[in-house]
Short mmCIF file of C-alpha atoms in Angstrom, two decimals:
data_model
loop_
_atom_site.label_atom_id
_atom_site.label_comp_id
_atom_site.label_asym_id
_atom_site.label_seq_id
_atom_site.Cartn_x
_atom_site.Cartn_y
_atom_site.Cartn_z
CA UNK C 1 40.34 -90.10 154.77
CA UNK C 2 38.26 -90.64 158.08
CA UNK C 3 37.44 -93.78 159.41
CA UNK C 4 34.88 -96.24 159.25
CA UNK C 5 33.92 -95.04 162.76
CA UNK C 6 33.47 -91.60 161.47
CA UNK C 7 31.70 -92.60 158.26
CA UNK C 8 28.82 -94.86 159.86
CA UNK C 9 28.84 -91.97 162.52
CA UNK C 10 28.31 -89.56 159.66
CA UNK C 11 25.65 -92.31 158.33
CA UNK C 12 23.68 -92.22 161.47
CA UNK C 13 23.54 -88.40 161.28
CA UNK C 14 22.42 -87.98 157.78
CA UNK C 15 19.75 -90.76 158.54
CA UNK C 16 18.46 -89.05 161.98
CA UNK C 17 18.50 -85.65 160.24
CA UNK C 18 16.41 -86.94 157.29
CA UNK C 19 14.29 -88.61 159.64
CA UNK C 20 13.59 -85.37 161.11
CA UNK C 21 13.03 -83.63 158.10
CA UNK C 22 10.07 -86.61 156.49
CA UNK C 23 8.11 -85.72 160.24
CA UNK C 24 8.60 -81.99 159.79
CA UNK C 25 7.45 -81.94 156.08
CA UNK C 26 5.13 -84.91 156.35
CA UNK C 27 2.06 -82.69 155.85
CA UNK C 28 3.69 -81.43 152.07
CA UNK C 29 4.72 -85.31 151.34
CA UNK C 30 1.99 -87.65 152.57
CA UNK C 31 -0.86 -84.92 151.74
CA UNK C 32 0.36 -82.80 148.95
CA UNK C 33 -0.02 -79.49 151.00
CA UNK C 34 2.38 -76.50 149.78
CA UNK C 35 4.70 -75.50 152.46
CA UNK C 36 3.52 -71.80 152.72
CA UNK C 37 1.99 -69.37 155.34
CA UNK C 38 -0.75 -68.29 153.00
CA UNK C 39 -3.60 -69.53 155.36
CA UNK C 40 -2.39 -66.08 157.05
CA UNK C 41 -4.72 -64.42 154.51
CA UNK C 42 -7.77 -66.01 155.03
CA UNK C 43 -7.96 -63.21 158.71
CA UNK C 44 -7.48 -60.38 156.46
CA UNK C 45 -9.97 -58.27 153.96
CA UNK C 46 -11.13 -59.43 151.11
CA UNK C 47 -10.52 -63.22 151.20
CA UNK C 48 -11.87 -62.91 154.88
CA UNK C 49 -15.67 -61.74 153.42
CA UNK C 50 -15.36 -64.99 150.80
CA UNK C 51 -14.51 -68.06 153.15
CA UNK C 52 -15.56 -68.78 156.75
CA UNK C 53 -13.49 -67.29 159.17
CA UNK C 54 -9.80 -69.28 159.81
CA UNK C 55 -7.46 -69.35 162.32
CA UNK C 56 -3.81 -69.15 160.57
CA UNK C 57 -1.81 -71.67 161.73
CA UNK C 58 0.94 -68.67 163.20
CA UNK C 59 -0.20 -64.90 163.03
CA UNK C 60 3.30 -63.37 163.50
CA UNK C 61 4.31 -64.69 159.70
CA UNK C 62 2.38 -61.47 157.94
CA UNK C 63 5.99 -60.76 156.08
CA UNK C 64 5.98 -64.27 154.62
CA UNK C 65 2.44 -64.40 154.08
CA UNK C 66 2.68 -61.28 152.00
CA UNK C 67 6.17 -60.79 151.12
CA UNK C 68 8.68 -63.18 151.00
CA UNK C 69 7.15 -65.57 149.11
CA UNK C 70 4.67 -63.44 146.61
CA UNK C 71 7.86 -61.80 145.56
CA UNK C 72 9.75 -64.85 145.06
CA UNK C 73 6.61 -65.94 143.04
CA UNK C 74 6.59 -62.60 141.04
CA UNK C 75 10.40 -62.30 140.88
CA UNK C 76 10.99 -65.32 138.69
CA UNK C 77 8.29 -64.83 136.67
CA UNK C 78 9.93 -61.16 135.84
CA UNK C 79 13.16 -62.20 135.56
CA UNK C 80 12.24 -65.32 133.17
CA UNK C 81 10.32 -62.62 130.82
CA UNK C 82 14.07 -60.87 130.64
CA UNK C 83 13.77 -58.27 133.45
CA UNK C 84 16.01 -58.17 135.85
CA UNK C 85 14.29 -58.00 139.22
CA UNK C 86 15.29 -55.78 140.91
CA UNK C 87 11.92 -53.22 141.93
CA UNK C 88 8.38 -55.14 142.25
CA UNK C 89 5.71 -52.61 141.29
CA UNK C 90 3.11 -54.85 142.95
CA UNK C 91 4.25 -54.98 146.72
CA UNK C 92 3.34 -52.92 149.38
CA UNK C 93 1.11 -50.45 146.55
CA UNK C 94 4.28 -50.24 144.63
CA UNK C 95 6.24 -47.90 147.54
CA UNK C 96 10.13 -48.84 147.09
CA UNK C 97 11.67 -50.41 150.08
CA UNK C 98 15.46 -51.09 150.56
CA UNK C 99 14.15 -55.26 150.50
CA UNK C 100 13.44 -55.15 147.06
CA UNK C 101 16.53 -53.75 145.80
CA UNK C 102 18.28 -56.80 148.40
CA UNK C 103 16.37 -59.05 146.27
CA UNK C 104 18.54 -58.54 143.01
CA UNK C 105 20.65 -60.48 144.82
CA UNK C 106 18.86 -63.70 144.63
CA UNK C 107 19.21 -64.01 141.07
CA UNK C 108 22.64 -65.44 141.79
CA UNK C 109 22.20 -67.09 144.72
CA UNK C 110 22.21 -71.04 145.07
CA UNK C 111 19.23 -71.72 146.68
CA UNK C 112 17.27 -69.71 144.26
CA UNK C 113 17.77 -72.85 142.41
CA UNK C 114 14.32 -74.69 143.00
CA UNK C 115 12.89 -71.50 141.38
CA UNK C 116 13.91 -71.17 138.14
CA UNK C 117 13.86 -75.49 137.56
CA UNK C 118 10.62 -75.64 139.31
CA UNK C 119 6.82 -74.40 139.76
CA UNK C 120 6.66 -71.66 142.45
CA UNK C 121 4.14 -73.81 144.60
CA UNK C 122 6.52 -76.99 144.21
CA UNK C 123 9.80 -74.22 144.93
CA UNK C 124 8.78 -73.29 147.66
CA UNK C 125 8.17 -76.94 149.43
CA UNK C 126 11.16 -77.81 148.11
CA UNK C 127 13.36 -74.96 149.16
CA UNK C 128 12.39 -75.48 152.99
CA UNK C 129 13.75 -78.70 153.72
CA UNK C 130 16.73 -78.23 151.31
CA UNK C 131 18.23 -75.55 153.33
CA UNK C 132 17.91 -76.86 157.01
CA UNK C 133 19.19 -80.18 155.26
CA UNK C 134 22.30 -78.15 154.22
CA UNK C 135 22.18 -76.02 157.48
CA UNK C 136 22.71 -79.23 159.64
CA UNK C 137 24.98 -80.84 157.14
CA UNK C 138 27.53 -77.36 157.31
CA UNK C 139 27.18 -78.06 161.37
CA UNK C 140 28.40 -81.46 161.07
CA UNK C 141 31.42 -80.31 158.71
CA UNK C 142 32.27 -77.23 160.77
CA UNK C 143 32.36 -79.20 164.51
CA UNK C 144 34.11 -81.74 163.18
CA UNK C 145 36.77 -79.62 161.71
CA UNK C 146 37.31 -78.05 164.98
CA UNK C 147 38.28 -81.45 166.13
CA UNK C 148 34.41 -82.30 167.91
CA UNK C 149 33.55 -86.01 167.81
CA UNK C 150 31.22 -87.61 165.23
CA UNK C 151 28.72 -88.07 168.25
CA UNK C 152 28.54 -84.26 169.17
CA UNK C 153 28.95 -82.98 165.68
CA UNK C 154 25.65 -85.34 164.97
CA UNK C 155 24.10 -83.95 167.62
CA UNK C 156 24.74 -79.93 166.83
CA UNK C 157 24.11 -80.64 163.21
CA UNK C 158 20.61 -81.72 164.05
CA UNK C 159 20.00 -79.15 166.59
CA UNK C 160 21.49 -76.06 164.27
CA UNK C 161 19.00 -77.74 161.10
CA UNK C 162 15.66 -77.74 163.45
CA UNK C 163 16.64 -74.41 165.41
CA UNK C 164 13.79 -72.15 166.53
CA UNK C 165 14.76 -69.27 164.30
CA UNK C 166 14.61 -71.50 161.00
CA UNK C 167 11.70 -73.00 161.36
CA UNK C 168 9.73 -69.93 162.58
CA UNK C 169 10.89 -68.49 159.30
CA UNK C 170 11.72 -70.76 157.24
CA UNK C 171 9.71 -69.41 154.19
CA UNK C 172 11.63 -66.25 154.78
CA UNK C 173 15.30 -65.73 153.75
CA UNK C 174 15.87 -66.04 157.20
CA UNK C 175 17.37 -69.66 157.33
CA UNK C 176 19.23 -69.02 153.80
CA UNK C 177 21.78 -66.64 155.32
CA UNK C 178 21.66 -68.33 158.31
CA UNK C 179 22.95 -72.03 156.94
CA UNK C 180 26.19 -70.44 155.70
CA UNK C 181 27.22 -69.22 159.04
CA UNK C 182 29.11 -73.08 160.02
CA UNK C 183 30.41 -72.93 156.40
CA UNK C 184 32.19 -69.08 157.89
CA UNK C 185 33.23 -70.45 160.88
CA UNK C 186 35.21 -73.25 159.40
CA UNK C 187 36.81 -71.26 156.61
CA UNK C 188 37.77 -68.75 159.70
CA UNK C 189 39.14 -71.87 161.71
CA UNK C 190 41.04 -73.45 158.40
CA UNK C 191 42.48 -69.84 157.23
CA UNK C 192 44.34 -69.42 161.07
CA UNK C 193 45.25 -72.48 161.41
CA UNK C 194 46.76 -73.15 157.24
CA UNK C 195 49.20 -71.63 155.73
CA UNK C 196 47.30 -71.04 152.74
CA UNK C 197 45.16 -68.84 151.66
CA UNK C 198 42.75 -70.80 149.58
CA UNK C 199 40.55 -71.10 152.55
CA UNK C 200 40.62 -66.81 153.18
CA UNK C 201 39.67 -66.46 149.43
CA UNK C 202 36.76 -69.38 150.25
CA UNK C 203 35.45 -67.27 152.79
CA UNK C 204 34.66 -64.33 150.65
CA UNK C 205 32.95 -66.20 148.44
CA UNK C 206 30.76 -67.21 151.59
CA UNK C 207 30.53 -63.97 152.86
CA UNK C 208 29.64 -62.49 149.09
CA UNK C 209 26.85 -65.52 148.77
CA UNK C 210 25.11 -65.33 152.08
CA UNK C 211 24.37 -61.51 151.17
CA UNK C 212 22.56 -62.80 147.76
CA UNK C 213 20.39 -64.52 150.55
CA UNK C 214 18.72 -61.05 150.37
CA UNK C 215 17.75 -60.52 154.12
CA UNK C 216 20.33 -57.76 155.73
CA UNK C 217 19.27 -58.28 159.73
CA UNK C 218 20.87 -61.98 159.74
CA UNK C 219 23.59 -61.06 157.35
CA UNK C 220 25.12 -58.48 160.14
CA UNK C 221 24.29 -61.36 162.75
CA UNK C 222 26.35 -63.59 160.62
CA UNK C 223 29.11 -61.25 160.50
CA UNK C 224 29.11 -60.32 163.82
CA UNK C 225 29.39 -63.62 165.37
CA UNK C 226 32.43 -64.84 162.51
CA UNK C 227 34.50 -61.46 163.41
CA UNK C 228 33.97 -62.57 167.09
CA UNK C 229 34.84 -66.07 166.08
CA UNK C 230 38.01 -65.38 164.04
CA UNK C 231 39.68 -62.55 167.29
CA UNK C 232 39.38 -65.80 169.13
CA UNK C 233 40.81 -68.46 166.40
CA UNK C 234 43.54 -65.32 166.05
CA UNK C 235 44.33 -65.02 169.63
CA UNK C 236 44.13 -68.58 170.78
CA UNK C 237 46.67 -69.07 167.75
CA UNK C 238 48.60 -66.41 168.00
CA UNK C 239 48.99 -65.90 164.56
CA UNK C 240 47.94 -62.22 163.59
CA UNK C 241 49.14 -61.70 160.36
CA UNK C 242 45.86 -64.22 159.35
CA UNK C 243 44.09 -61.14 160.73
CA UNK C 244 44.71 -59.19 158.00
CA UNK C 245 44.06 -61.97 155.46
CA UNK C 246 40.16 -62.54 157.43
CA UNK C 247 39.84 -59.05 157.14
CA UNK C 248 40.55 -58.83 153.46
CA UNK C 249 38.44 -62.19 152.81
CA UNK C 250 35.51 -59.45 154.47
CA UNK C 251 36.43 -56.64 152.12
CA UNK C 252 36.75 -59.08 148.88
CA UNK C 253 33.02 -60.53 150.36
CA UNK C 254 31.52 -57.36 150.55
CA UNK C 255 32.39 -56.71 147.15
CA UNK C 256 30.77 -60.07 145.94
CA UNK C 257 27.82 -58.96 147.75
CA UNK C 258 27.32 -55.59 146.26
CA UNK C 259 25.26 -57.41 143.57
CA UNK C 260 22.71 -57.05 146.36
CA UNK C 261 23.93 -54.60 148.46
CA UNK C 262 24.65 -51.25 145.67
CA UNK C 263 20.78 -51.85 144.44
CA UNK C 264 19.50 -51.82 147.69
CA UNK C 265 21.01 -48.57 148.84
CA UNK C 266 19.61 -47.32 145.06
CA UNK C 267 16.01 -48.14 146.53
CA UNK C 268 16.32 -47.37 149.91
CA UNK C 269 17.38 -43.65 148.50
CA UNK C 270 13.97 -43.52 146.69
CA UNK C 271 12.21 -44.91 149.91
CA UNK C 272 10.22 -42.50 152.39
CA UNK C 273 11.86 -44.64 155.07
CA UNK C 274 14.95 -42.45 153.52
CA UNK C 275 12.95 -39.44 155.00
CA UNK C 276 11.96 -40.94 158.32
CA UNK C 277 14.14 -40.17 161.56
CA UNK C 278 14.20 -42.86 164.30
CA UNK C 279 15.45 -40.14 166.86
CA UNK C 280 12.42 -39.91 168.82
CA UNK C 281 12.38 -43.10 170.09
CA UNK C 282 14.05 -43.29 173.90
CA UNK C 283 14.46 -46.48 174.74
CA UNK C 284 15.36 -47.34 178.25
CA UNK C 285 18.58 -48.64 179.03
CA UNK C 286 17.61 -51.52 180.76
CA UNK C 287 16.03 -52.93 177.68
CA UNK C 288 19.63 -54.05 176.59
CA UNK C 289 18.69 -57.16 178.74
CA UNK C 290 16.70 -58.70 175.57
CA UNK C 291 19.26 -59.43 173.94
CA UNK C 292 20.86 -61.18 176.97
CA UNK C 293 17.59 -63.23 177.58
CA UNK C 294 15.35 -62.86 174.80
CA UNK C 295 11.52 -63.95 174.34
CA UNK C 296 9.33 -64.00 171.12
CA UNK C 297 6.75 -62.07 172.66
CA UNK C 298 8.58 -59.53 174.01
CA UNK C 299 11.56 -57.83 176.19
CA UNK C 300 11.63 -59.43 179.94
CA UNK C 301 11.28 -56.08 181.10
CA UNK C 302 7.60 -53.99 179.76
CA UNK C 303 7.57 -57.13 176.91
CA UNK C 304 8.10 -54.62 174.28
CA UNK C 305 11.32 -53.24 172.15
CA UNK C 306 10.13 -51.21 168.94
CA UNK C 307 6.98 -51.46 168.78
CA UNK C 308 4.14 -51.89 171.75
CA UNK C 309 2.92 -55.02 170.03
CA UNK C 310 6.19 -57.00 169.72
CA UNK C 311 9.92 -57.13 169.47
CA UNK C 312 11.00 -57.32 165.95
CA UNK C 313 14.56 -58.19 166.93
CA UNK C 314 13.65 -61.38 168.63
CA UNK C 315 11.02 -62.57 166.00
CA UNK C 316 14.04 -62.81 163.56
CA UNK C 317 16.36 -63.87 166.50
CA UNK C 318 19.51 -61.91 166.83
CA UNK C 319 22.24 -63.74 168.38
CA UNK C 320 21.70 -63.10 172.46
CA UNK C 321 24.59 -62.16 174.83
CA UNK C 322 24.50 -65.36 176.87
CA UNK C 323 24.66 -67.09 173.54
CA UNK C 324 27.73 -65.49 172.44
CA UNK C 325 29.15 -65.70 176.09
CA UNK C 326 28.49 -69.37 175.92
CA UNK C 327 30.10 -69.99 172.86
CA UNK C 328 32.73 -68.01 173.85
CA UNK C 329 33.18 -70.10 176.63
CA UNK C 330 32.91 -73.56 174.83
CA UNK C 331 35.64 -71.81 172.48
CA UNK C 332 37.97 -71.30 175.27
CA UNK C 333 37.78 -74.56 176.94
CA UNK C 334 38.17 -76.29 173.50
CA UNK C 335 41.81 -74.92 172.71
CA UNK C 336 42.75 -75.20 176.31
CA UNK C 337 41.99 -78.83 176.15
CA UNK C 338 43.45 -79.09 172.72
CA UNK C 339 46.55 -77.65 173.96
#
């Protein structure tokens, strides 16, 4: 049982984060306003020639703006008239992309919740603070079962809810992969250090859930950084038969996640992007900096990656090379004081 030190820490945190969350959000609770980036489509044809010309409040959210959330909007309603979702006719001129068949997973996913108890424009608002409220409450639970104190678990947990990549996207499915990845890193942690193997069959539940999420960028991100996590939980243990029980908690995961994962590969067959060869494109090698020091707007280099106008990696924010080197770090120092 922790202590009463621990619980009013624990106290303080859950007040500061909800603090946090009531000035973020104070726009959709004080005013009424719908958290959504639809004021993106007041720039564009035909809504554009109806209403005076506006300013969105952030140009780069065009996905959100005119995916993520109309297909949430037209996913439920399919799916509550008995189809299962799992091809929208009605986005991008009804040309299949590997997305929409990812989306069949967020029929079972948890935080699809709001959606089928809720209107879509009340879903929505509520969805966003929901999951960095879970986000930083995961943080809390992971760093303090790694044996942090209740002041710097506090601290991360707030940091990890209000994180730049989150609230950039957070109308995307962005943040709902991302909140599971303390939730991983403590099952990882608990599964070296126990006996047991409750908390390696808990971990491919996690691993199965966070690909219902339905975004498949973050969900490699995720898995990168826990398979980087658990070599050095295995090592600094020295207990590598749990290997082989992580590894099999990945398989079983996988598995779980192929609710999302088999009908995307079905659509991505039937996609011209099946068709399309990225083989022309020479990038130089030099642009592997971004990842080391990334910026939204583009590589530190010639401030592009793909495309000329941006670097797709960094607007959804792949885990950098100093960040993992950091961590790494932190990781290393940790045990050696523990020890």
């Amino acid at each position: 049982m922790p202590g009463p030190r621990t619980r009013t820490a624990f106290a303080l945190f859950v007040v500061a984060l909800a603090a946090s969350l009531a000035v973020l959000f104070e726009r959709t609770w004080r005013k009424g306003e719908v958290y959504s980036p639809a004021d993106i489509a007041l720039a564009y044809y035909p809504w554009a020639y109806d209403a005076p010309r506006t300013e969105p409040s952030n140009i780069t959210r065009t996905d959100e703006a005119f995916l993520h959330q109309p297909q949430m909007v037209t996913h439920w309603a399919r799916l509550k008239s008995g189809h299962l979702p799992r091809y929208d006719p009605y986005v991008l001129g009804g040309t299949p992309a590997f997305f929409q068949g990812l989306n069949t997973g967020l029929v079972v996913s948890p935080f699809s919740l709001p959606f089928y108890v809720l209107p879509p424009e009340d879903a929505v608002t509520v969805a966003a603070p929901l999951r960095l409220l879970i986000a930083g409450l995961l943080m809390w639970w992971f760093l303090r079962g790694v044996g942090r104190r209740p002041l710097g678990a506090a601290v991360g947990g707030v940091a990890y809810a209000l994180n730049g990549a989150f609230i950039c996207w957070l109308s995307s499915p962005i943040p709902t992969v991302g909140l599971y990845l303390p939730l991983a890193l403590l099952l990882v942690h608990r599964a070296v250090v126990s006996e047991r193997t409750t908390a390696a069959a808990a971990l491919a539940l996690v691993i199965g859930l966070q690909f219902t999420a339905a975004y498949l960028s973050p969900s490699l991100v995720l898995l990168a950084v826990t398979t980087a996590f658990a070599a050095l939980e295995v090592g600094a243990a020295r207990r590598w038969r749990r290997a082989i029980h992580i590894g099999l908690a990945g398989l079983i995961g996988t598995a779980i996640g192929a609710i999302a994962l088999v009908p995307m590969l079905g659509t991505l067959l039937q996609s011209p992007a099946a068709a399309r060869s990225m083989a022309y494109v020479r990038l130089p090698l030099a642009n592997l900096a971004t990842f080391a020091m990334p910026r939204f707007w583009g590589s530190p280099l010639d401030r592009n990656w793909w495309c000329p106008e941006g670097n797709y990696p960094e607007y959804v924010m792949y885990a950098g090379i100093a960040v993992v080197a950091l961590a790494g770090a932190g990781l290393v120092a940790g045990f050696r004081r523990r020890d």
